[in-house]
Short mmCIF file of C-alpha atoms and ligand atoms in Angstrom, two decimals:
data_model
loop_
_atom_site.label_atom_id
_atom_site.label_comp_id
_atom_site.label_asym_id
_atom_site.label_seq_id
_atom_site.Cartn_x
_atom_site.Cartn_y
_atom_site.Cartn_z
CA MET A 23 299.11 -91.35 98.21
CA SER A 24 295.90 -89.54 97.14
CA GLU A 25 292.03 -90.71 98.33
CA PRO A 26 290.72 -93.46 96.76
CA LEU A 27 288.54 -93.05 94.34
CA LEU A 28 286.64 -96.41 95.34
CA GLN A 29 286.32 -97.97 98.33
CA ALA A 30 284.69 -101.77 98.88
CA GLU A 31 284.27 -102.74 102.32
CA GLY A 32 283.42 -106.37 103.03
CA LEU A 33 280.62 -106.55 100.02
CA VAL A 34 278.15 -109.47 100.24
CA ARG A 35 275.44 -110.55 98.25
CA HIS A 36 273.32 -113.69 99.56
CA TYR A 37 270.58 -114.97 97.69
CA ARG A 38 267.67 -116.75 99.35
CA ILE A 39 266.65 -119.81 96.82
CA ARG A 40 265.05 -123.04 97.59
CA HIS A 41 267.78 -125.55 96.75
CA GLY A 42 267.14 -129.23 95.98
CA SER A 43 264.71 -131.30 93.62
CA ARG A 44 260.61 -129.79 93.23
CA LEU A 45 259.75 -132.85 95.94
CA PHE A 46 262.31 -131.74 98.57
CA SER A 47 263.16 -128.41 97.68
CA HIS A 48 264.14 -126.70 100.90
CA PRO A 49 265.49 -122.75 101.85
CA ALA A 50 268.70 -122.14 101.10
CA THR A 51 271.70 -119.14 101.15
CA LEU A 52 273.55 -118.88 97.39
CA ARG A 53 276.30 -116.78 98.03
CA ALA A 54 277.12 -114.96 95.24
CA VAL A 55 279.74 -112.45 97.10
CA ASP A 56 280.95 -113.42 100.66
CA GLY A 57 282.80 -110.59 102.55
CA VAL A 58 284.90 -108.74 99.09
CA SER A 59 287.10 -105.06 100.19
CA PHE A 60 289.36 -103.87 98.14
CA THR A 61 290.23 -99.97 97.24
CA LEU A 62 290.63 -98.41 93.77
CA GLN A 63 293.24 -95.25 93.42
CA PRO A 64 292.72 -92.73 90.55
CA GLY A 65 294.04 -93.88 87.24
CA ARG A 66 294.59 -97.30 88.38
CA THR A 67 293.60 -100.75 86.98
CA LEU A 68 292.24 -103.58 89.71
CA GLY A 69 292.13 -107.08 87.93
CA LEU A 70 289.80 -109.23 88.86
CA VAL A 71 289.77 -113.08 87.85
CA GLY A 72 288.65 -116.18 88.52
CA GLU A 73 286.71 -119.18 86.98
CA SER A 74 282.99 -118.55 86.29
CA GLY A 75 280.60 -118.41 89.24
CA CYS A 76 283.19 -116.60 91.09
CA GLY A 77 281.55 -113.75 91.88
CA LYS A 78 283.63 -111.26 89.49
CA THR A 79 280.19 -109.85 87.94
CA THR A 80 278.09 -110.05 90.93
CA THR A 81 281.01 -107.67 91.84
CA ALA A 82 280.93 -105.04 89.15
CA ARG A 83 277.41 -104.50 89.47
CA LEU A 84 277.25 -104.10 93.26
CA VAL A 85 279.64 -101.65 93.09
CA LEU A 86 277.60 -99.75 90.03
CA GLY A 87 274.59 -99.96 92.38
CA LEU A 88 273.51 -102.40 89.95
CA LEU A 89 272.36 -105.29 92.69
CA PRO A 90 271.44 -104.32 95.93
CA LEU A 91 273.87 -105.35 99.28
CA THR A 92 273.06 -108.10 101.53
CA GLU A 93 275.84 -106.29 103.65
CA GLY A 94 279.17 -104.08 103.62
CA GLU A 95 279.53 -100.53 101.90
CA ILE A 96 280.82 -98.98 98.77
CA ARG A 97 282.45 -95.68 99.34
CA LEU A 98 282.72 -93.42 95.59
CA GLN A 99 284.91 -90.35 95.80
CA GLY A 100 284.45 -90.35 100.10
CA GLU A 101 280.59 -90.53 99.75
CA THR A 102 278.61 -94.08 100.22
CA LEU A 103 277.19 -95.34 97.44
CA PRO A 104 272.97 -94.25 98.08
CA GLN A 105 270.33 -96.22 97.49
CA ALA A 106 270.30 -96.96 93.71
CA GLY A 107 267.83 -95.16 92.06
CA SER A 108 267.52 -91.37 94.53
CA MET A 109 268.44 -89.01 93.04
CA ARG A 110 272.22 -88.50 94.77
CA TRP A 111 272.59 -91.97 93.06
CA ARG A 112 271.87 -91.12 89.76
CA GLU A 113 274.47 -88.19 90.06
CA LEU A 114 277.08 -90.38 91.27
CA ARG A 115 276.49 -93.43 88.52
CA ARG A 116 277.75 -90.77 86.33
CA VAL A 117 281.44 -90.91 87.75
CA MET A 118 281.08 -94.71 87.29
CA GLN A 119 280.05 -96.79 83.89
CA MET A 120 279.97 -100.06 82.53
CA VAL A 121 281.77 -101.37 79.15
CA TYR A 122 279.94 -105.30 78.67
CA GLN A 123 281.55 -108.46 77.31
CA ASP A 124 278.92 -108.45 74.16
CA PRO A 125 278.98 -104.91 72.21
CA LEU A 126 276.23 -105.93 70.04
CA ALA A 127 274.33 -106.65 73.12
CA ALA A 128 274.49 -102.96 74.66
CA LEU A 129 274.05 -101.38 71.37
CA ASP A 130 270.04 -100.94 69.69
CA ARG A 131 270.77 -102.08 66.54
CA ARG A 132 267.81 -100.01 65.16
CA ILE A 133 269.42 -96.51 66.41
CA ALA A 134 271.96 -94.96 64.80
CA VAL A 135 276.08 -94.92 66.77
CA GLY A 136 275.48 -90.94 67.02
CA ARG A 137 272.37 -91.11 68.73
CA GLN A 138 273.23 -93.91 71.23
CA VAL A 139 276.95 -92.16 71.89
CA MET A 140 274.55 -89.20 72.99
CA GLU A 141 271.89 -90.41 74.81
CA PRO A 142 273.76 -90.30 78.14
CA LEU A 143 273.73 -86.63 77.63
CA VAL A 144 270.14 -87.01 76.78
CA ILE A 145 268.91 -88.88 80.05
CA HIS A 146 271.12 -86.35 82.08
CA ALA A 147 269.45 -83.31 80.92
CA ILE A 148 273.09 -81.89 79.75
CA GLY A 149 273.85 -79.65 76.94
CA ALA A 150 271.82 -77.83 73.73
CA PRO A 151 271.13 -80.68 70.86
CA ALA A 152 273.75 -78.94 69.13
CA GLU A 153 276.51 -79.28 71.82
CA ARG A 154 275.06 -83.26 72.89
CA ARG A 155 276.46 -83.76 68.93
CA ASP A 156 279.93 -81.43 69.41
CA ARG A 157 280.45 -83.57 72.08
CA ALA A 158 279.86 -87.38 70.75
CA MET A 159 281.72 -86.30 67.39
CA ALA A 160 284.82 -85.31 69.72
CA ILE A 161 283.75 -88.81 71.78
CA LEU A 162 284.38 -90.87 68.37
CA GLN A 163 287.51 -89.47 67.43
CA SER A 164 289.25 -89.97 71.03
CA VAL A 165 287.85 -93.69 70.34
CA GLY A 166 289.58 -94.00 66.98
CA LEU A 167 286.66 -93.44 64.96
CA GLN A 168 285.36 -90.66 62.88
CA ALA A 169 282.54 -88.51 61.86
CA HIS A 170 280.74 -90.51 58.99
CA HIS A 171 280.38 -93.44 61.91
CA PHE A 172 277.97 -91.37 63.52
CA ASP A 173 275.38 -91.93 61.43
CA ARG A 174 276.02 -95.72 61.03
CA TYR A 175 274.03 -98.69 62.05
CA PRO A 176 275.47 -101.04 65.02
CA HIS A 177 275.43 -104.09 62.47
CA GLU A 178 277.42 -102.24 59.69
CA LEU A 179 280.59 -101.61 61.62
CA SER A 180 283.33 -104.52 62.65
CA GLY A 181 283.18 -106.14 66.46
CA GLY A 182 286.42 -104.11 67.31
CA GLN A 183 284.26 -100.49 66.14
CA ARG A 184 281.19 -101.51 68.35
CA GLN A 185 282.92 -101.95 70.97
CA ARG A 186 284.50 -98.71 70.52
CA ILE A 187 281.19 -97.05 70.14
CA VAL A 188 280.39 -98.81 73.82
CA LEU A 189 283.43 -97.38 75.17
CA ALA A 190 282.22 -93.72 73.39
CA ARG A 191 278.84 -94.51 75.34
CA ALA A 192 280.47 -94.83 78.53
CA LEU A 193 282.99 -91.45 77.99
CA ILE A 194 280.63 -89.41 77.07
CA LEU A 195 279.34 -88.60 81.19
CA SER A 196 283.36 -88.32 81.66
CA PRO A 197 283.46 -91.01 84.03
CA ARG A 198 286.36 -91.37 86.58
CA LEU A 199 285.76 -94.99 86.86
CA LEU A 200 284.91 -97.65 84.17
CA VAL A 201 283.67 -100.95 84.92
CA CYS A 202 285.15 -103.82 82.16
CA ASP A 203 283.08 -106.55 82.32
CA GLU A 204 284.97 -109.21 79.76
CA PRO A 205 285.54 -106.17 77.32
CA ILE A 206 287.23 -108.23 75.05
CA SER A 207 286.19 -111.74 75.59
CA ALA A 208 283.72 -111.24 71.97
CA LEU A 209 286.09 -109.66 70.26
CA ASP A 210 288.66 -111.69 67.36
CA VAL A 211 291.69 -112.11 69.31
CA SER A 212 293.27 -110.01 66.49
CA ILE A 213 290.93 -106.72 67.76
CA GLN A 214 291.73 -107.95 71.25
CA ALA A 215 295.04 -106.15 71.51
CA GLN A 216 293.89 -103.13 69.51
CA VAL A 217 290.50 -102.33 72.05
CA VAL A 218 293.41 -103.03 75.30
CA ASN A 219 295.75 -100.38 73.77
CA LEU A 220 292.98 -97.86 73.33
CA LEU A 221 292.02 -98.42 77.10
CA LEU A 222 295.48 -97.84 78.49
CA ASP A 223 295.66 -94.68 76.18
CA LEU A 224 292.43 -93.39 77.73
CA GLN A 225 293.80 -94.18 81.27
CA ALA A 226 297.20 -92.10 80.52
CA GLU A 227 294.75 -89.28 78.94
CA MET A 228 291.98 -89.21 81.16
CA GLY A 229 293.06 -90.42 84.54
CA LEU A 230 290.47 -93.36 84.55
CA ALA A 231 290.47 -96.00 87.00
CA TYR A 232 289.00 -99.43 85.81
CA LEU A 233 287.67 -101.93 87.52
CA PHE A 234 289.13 -105.01 84.67
CA ILE A 235 286.98 -108.22 84.92
CA SER A 236 288.82 -111.25 82.25
CA HIS A 237 289.22 -114.64 83.16
CA ASP A 238 292.46 -114.02 80.31
CA LEU A 239 295.04 -113.77 82.93
CA ARG A 240 297.47 -112.48 80.20
CA MET A 241 295.71 -109.52 79.32
CA VAL A 242 294.77 -108.80 82.92
CA ARG A 243 298.79 -108.96 83.72
CA GLN A 244 299.10 -106.43 81.08
CA VAL A 245 296.49 -103.99 82.04
CA SER A 246 296.16 -103.72 86.33
CA HIS A 247 298.20 -102.27 88.99
CA GLU A 248 296.44 -104.33 91.43
CA VAL A 249 294.86 -108.24 91.16
CA ALA A 250 292.39 -109.85 93.15
CA VAL A 251 291.77 -113.56 92.65
CA MET A 252 288.37 -114.55 93.98
CA TYR A 253 286.95 -117.70 94.35
CA LEU A 254 283.80 -118.51 95.48
CA GLY A 255 282.64 -115.06 96.47
CA ARG A 256 285.78 -114.68 98.06
CA ILE A 257 289.27 -112.68 97.38
CA VAL A 258 291.87 -115.35 97.85
CA GLU A 259 294.90 -113.42 96.64
CA ARG A 260 295.64 -110.14 95.91
CA GLY A 261 298.48 -107.99 94.94
CA ASP A 262 301.25 -106.71 92.59
CA PRO A 263 300.24 -108.10 89.09
CA ASP A 264 304.28 -109.27 88.15
CA ARG A 265 304.67 -110.88 91.78
CA LEU A 266 301.81 -112.35 91.76
CA PHE A 267 302.09 -114.01 88.76
CA ALA A 268 305.82 -114.64 89.10
CA ALA A 269 305.02 -116.43 92.71
CA PRO A 270 301.83 -117.11 93.37
CA SER A 271 301.22 -117.69 96.87
CA HIS A 272 297.45 -119.57 97.22
CA PRO A 273 297.37 -122.59 95.92
CA TYR A 274 294.50 -121.80 93.96
CA THR A 275 296.05 -119.04 92.46
CA GLN A 276 299.04 -121.45 91.33
CA ALA A 277 296.52 -123.38 89.40
CA LEU A 278 295.36 -120.34 87.82
CA VAL A 279 298.55 -119.09 87.03
CA SER A 280 299.79 -122.36 85.87
CA ALA A 281 296.90 -122.79 83.04
CA ILE A 282 298.69 -119.61 81.40
CA PRO A 283 300.21 -121.04 78.28
CA VAL A 284 303.39 -121.85 79.25
CA ALA A 285 305.77 -118.74 77.46
CA HIS A 286 304.37 -116.45 80.19
CA ARG A 287 304.56 -118.53 82.94
CA SER A 288 307.99 -119.32 83.73
CA GLY A 289 308.42 -123.31 82.99
CA ARG A 290 305.79 -123.91 85.70
CA GLN A 291 304.33 -127.55 85.39
CA ARG A 292 300.43 -127.11 85.04
CA LEU A 293 298.65 -127.95 88.28
CA ILE A 294 295.07 -129.27 87.17
CA LEU A 295 292.53 -129.07 90.19
CA LYS A 296 290.16 -131.48 91.47
CA GLY A 297 286.69 -131.29 89.85
CA ASP A 298 284.28 -128.43 89.63
CA PRO A 299 284.18 -125.45 92.35
CA PRO A 300 281.27 -126.43 94.99
CA ASN A 301 277.99 -124.98 94.48
CA PRO A 302 277.89 -121.90 95.96
CA VAL A 303 274.67 -122.85 97.73
CA ASP A 304 276.63 -125.13 99.59
CA VAL A 305 280.23 -123.94 99.97
CA PRO A 306 282.42 -126.61 102.08
CA THR A 307 283.58 -125.12 105.91
CA GLY A 308 286.81 -124.02 106.69
CA CYS A 309 288.78 -122.78 103.34
CA ALA A 310 285.77 -123.01 100.64
CA PHE A 311 289.08 -124.61 98.25
CA HIS A 312 290.26 -127.59 100.73
CA GLU A 313 287.74 -130.09 98.54
CA ARG A 314 290.29 -129.10 95.85
CA CYS A 315 293.79 -127.83 97.13
CA PRO A 316 296.45 -130.38 96.88
CA ILE A 317 297.77 -128.83 100.14
CA ALA A 318 295.19 -128.94 102.31
CA VAL A 319 295.35 -130.29 105.96
CA ALA A 320 293.48 -130.99 109.30
CA ARG A 321 292.86 -127.23 109.67
CA CYS A 322 291.34 -126.15 106.60
CA ARG A 323 288.30 -128.12 106.83
CA THR A 324 287.11 -126.60 109.92
CA GLU A 325 289.46 -123.00 110.05
CA THR A 326 288.44 -120.52 107.27
CA PRO A 327 291.20 -118.45 106.61
CA ALA A 328 291.62 -115.31 106.67
CA LEU A 329 293.20 -112.47 104.22
CA ARG A 330 296.56 -111.91 105.78
CA PRO A 331 299.46 -109.51 104.68
CA LEU A 332 302.87 -111.30 102.90
CA ALA A 333 306.34 -108.91 103.37
CA ASP A 334 305.61 -108.16 99.43
CA GLY A 335 302.60 -106.02 100.32
CA ARG A 336 300.49 -109.02 98.83
CA HIS A 337 297.56 -110.25 100.81
CA VAL A 338 296.76 -114.24 101.04
CA ALA A 339 294.32 -116.55 102.49
CA CYS A 340 295.86 -119.26 102.98
CA HIS A 341 296.91 -120.86 106.03
CA LEU A 342 299.83 -122.66 104.65
CA ALA A 343 301.10 -119.51 102.74
CA PRO A 344 304.91 -119.01 104.18
CA GLY A 345 305.13 -115.75 105.58
CA ALA A 346 301.76 -114.64 106.11
CA ALA A 347 301.71 -112.21 109.07
CA ASP A 348 298.81 -113.93 111.64
CA ALA A 349 296.22 -111.42 111.73
FE1 LIG B 25 294.80 -124.92 100.67
FE2 LIG B 25 294.22 -125.12 103.58
FE3 LIG B 25 295.68 -122.78 102.46
FE4 LIG B 25 292.81 -123.41 101.75
S1 LIG B 25 294.07 -123.41 103.52
S2 LIG B 25 294.18 -123.15 100.02
S3 LIG B 25 292.77 -125.44 102.21
S4 LIG B 25 296.13 -125.15 102.34
#
């Protein structure tokens, strides 16, 4: 196997906040991300799923260096990601780019499309003006747009076309990794498949790796080579998407998969979880899922389960997962 493009080791992001009512507030720690590790190979896709607030987007921002780590390490092409804002960090950031959820918010309505696509080249002082224009034209074509879109403004285009512009802007620096944070959720359903197919085509042509964050499990299954399920800042199950979706091992994954429309979930009954995810300021002891878990036992309230391998290559963090090797 080739050298990993991205290695995340024990990523932790905690915030010191004041918790409670205004009169009786006290210092507390909000555990947004609490020990996340994964590896991403060139040309592969890791799908990151979980309920809102589970730490997916914070993980993405940590990977890009947009948030400082409380603990942990990120290596890109074998090199530890240096401090954000440093010269070397800027160079490495060219290798990884972000695709945002809302293309209209990601683009400046007052600036023509072509200028926005060329802007990263200007920031990095790459090429002469004519070369930048040629490169932007070529990238626009590679994402399915045409030369006449160069002088148009974002509000003159459809949602799907705007997301193609966001992609063009991300691709113009020839990155190797795209961090896609809910890249299709703001689009009409009819457009979502087009954008996903474009992402798959670009991956095949350019060998791009994707960190693909979405709450749409069907889409994640379609695009991912590996899926990681997050709950309260931790990965609770990780592995091959076909195996994970066909026979989820962690009770939380089972509940997520059971919520997929029936044609995609092998006839399983819908599992409804009790209550909402706990506040990340007040994470339960032991297994953080135990208050909602339908099969929790006494041990779950005191002992935090480690992410352990299963015989089929998956990893799961559950004391009761059948076949999980002891740590
Ligand atoms: Fe449920 Fe216990 Fe497994 Fe946590 S460790 S998922 S509470 S059975």
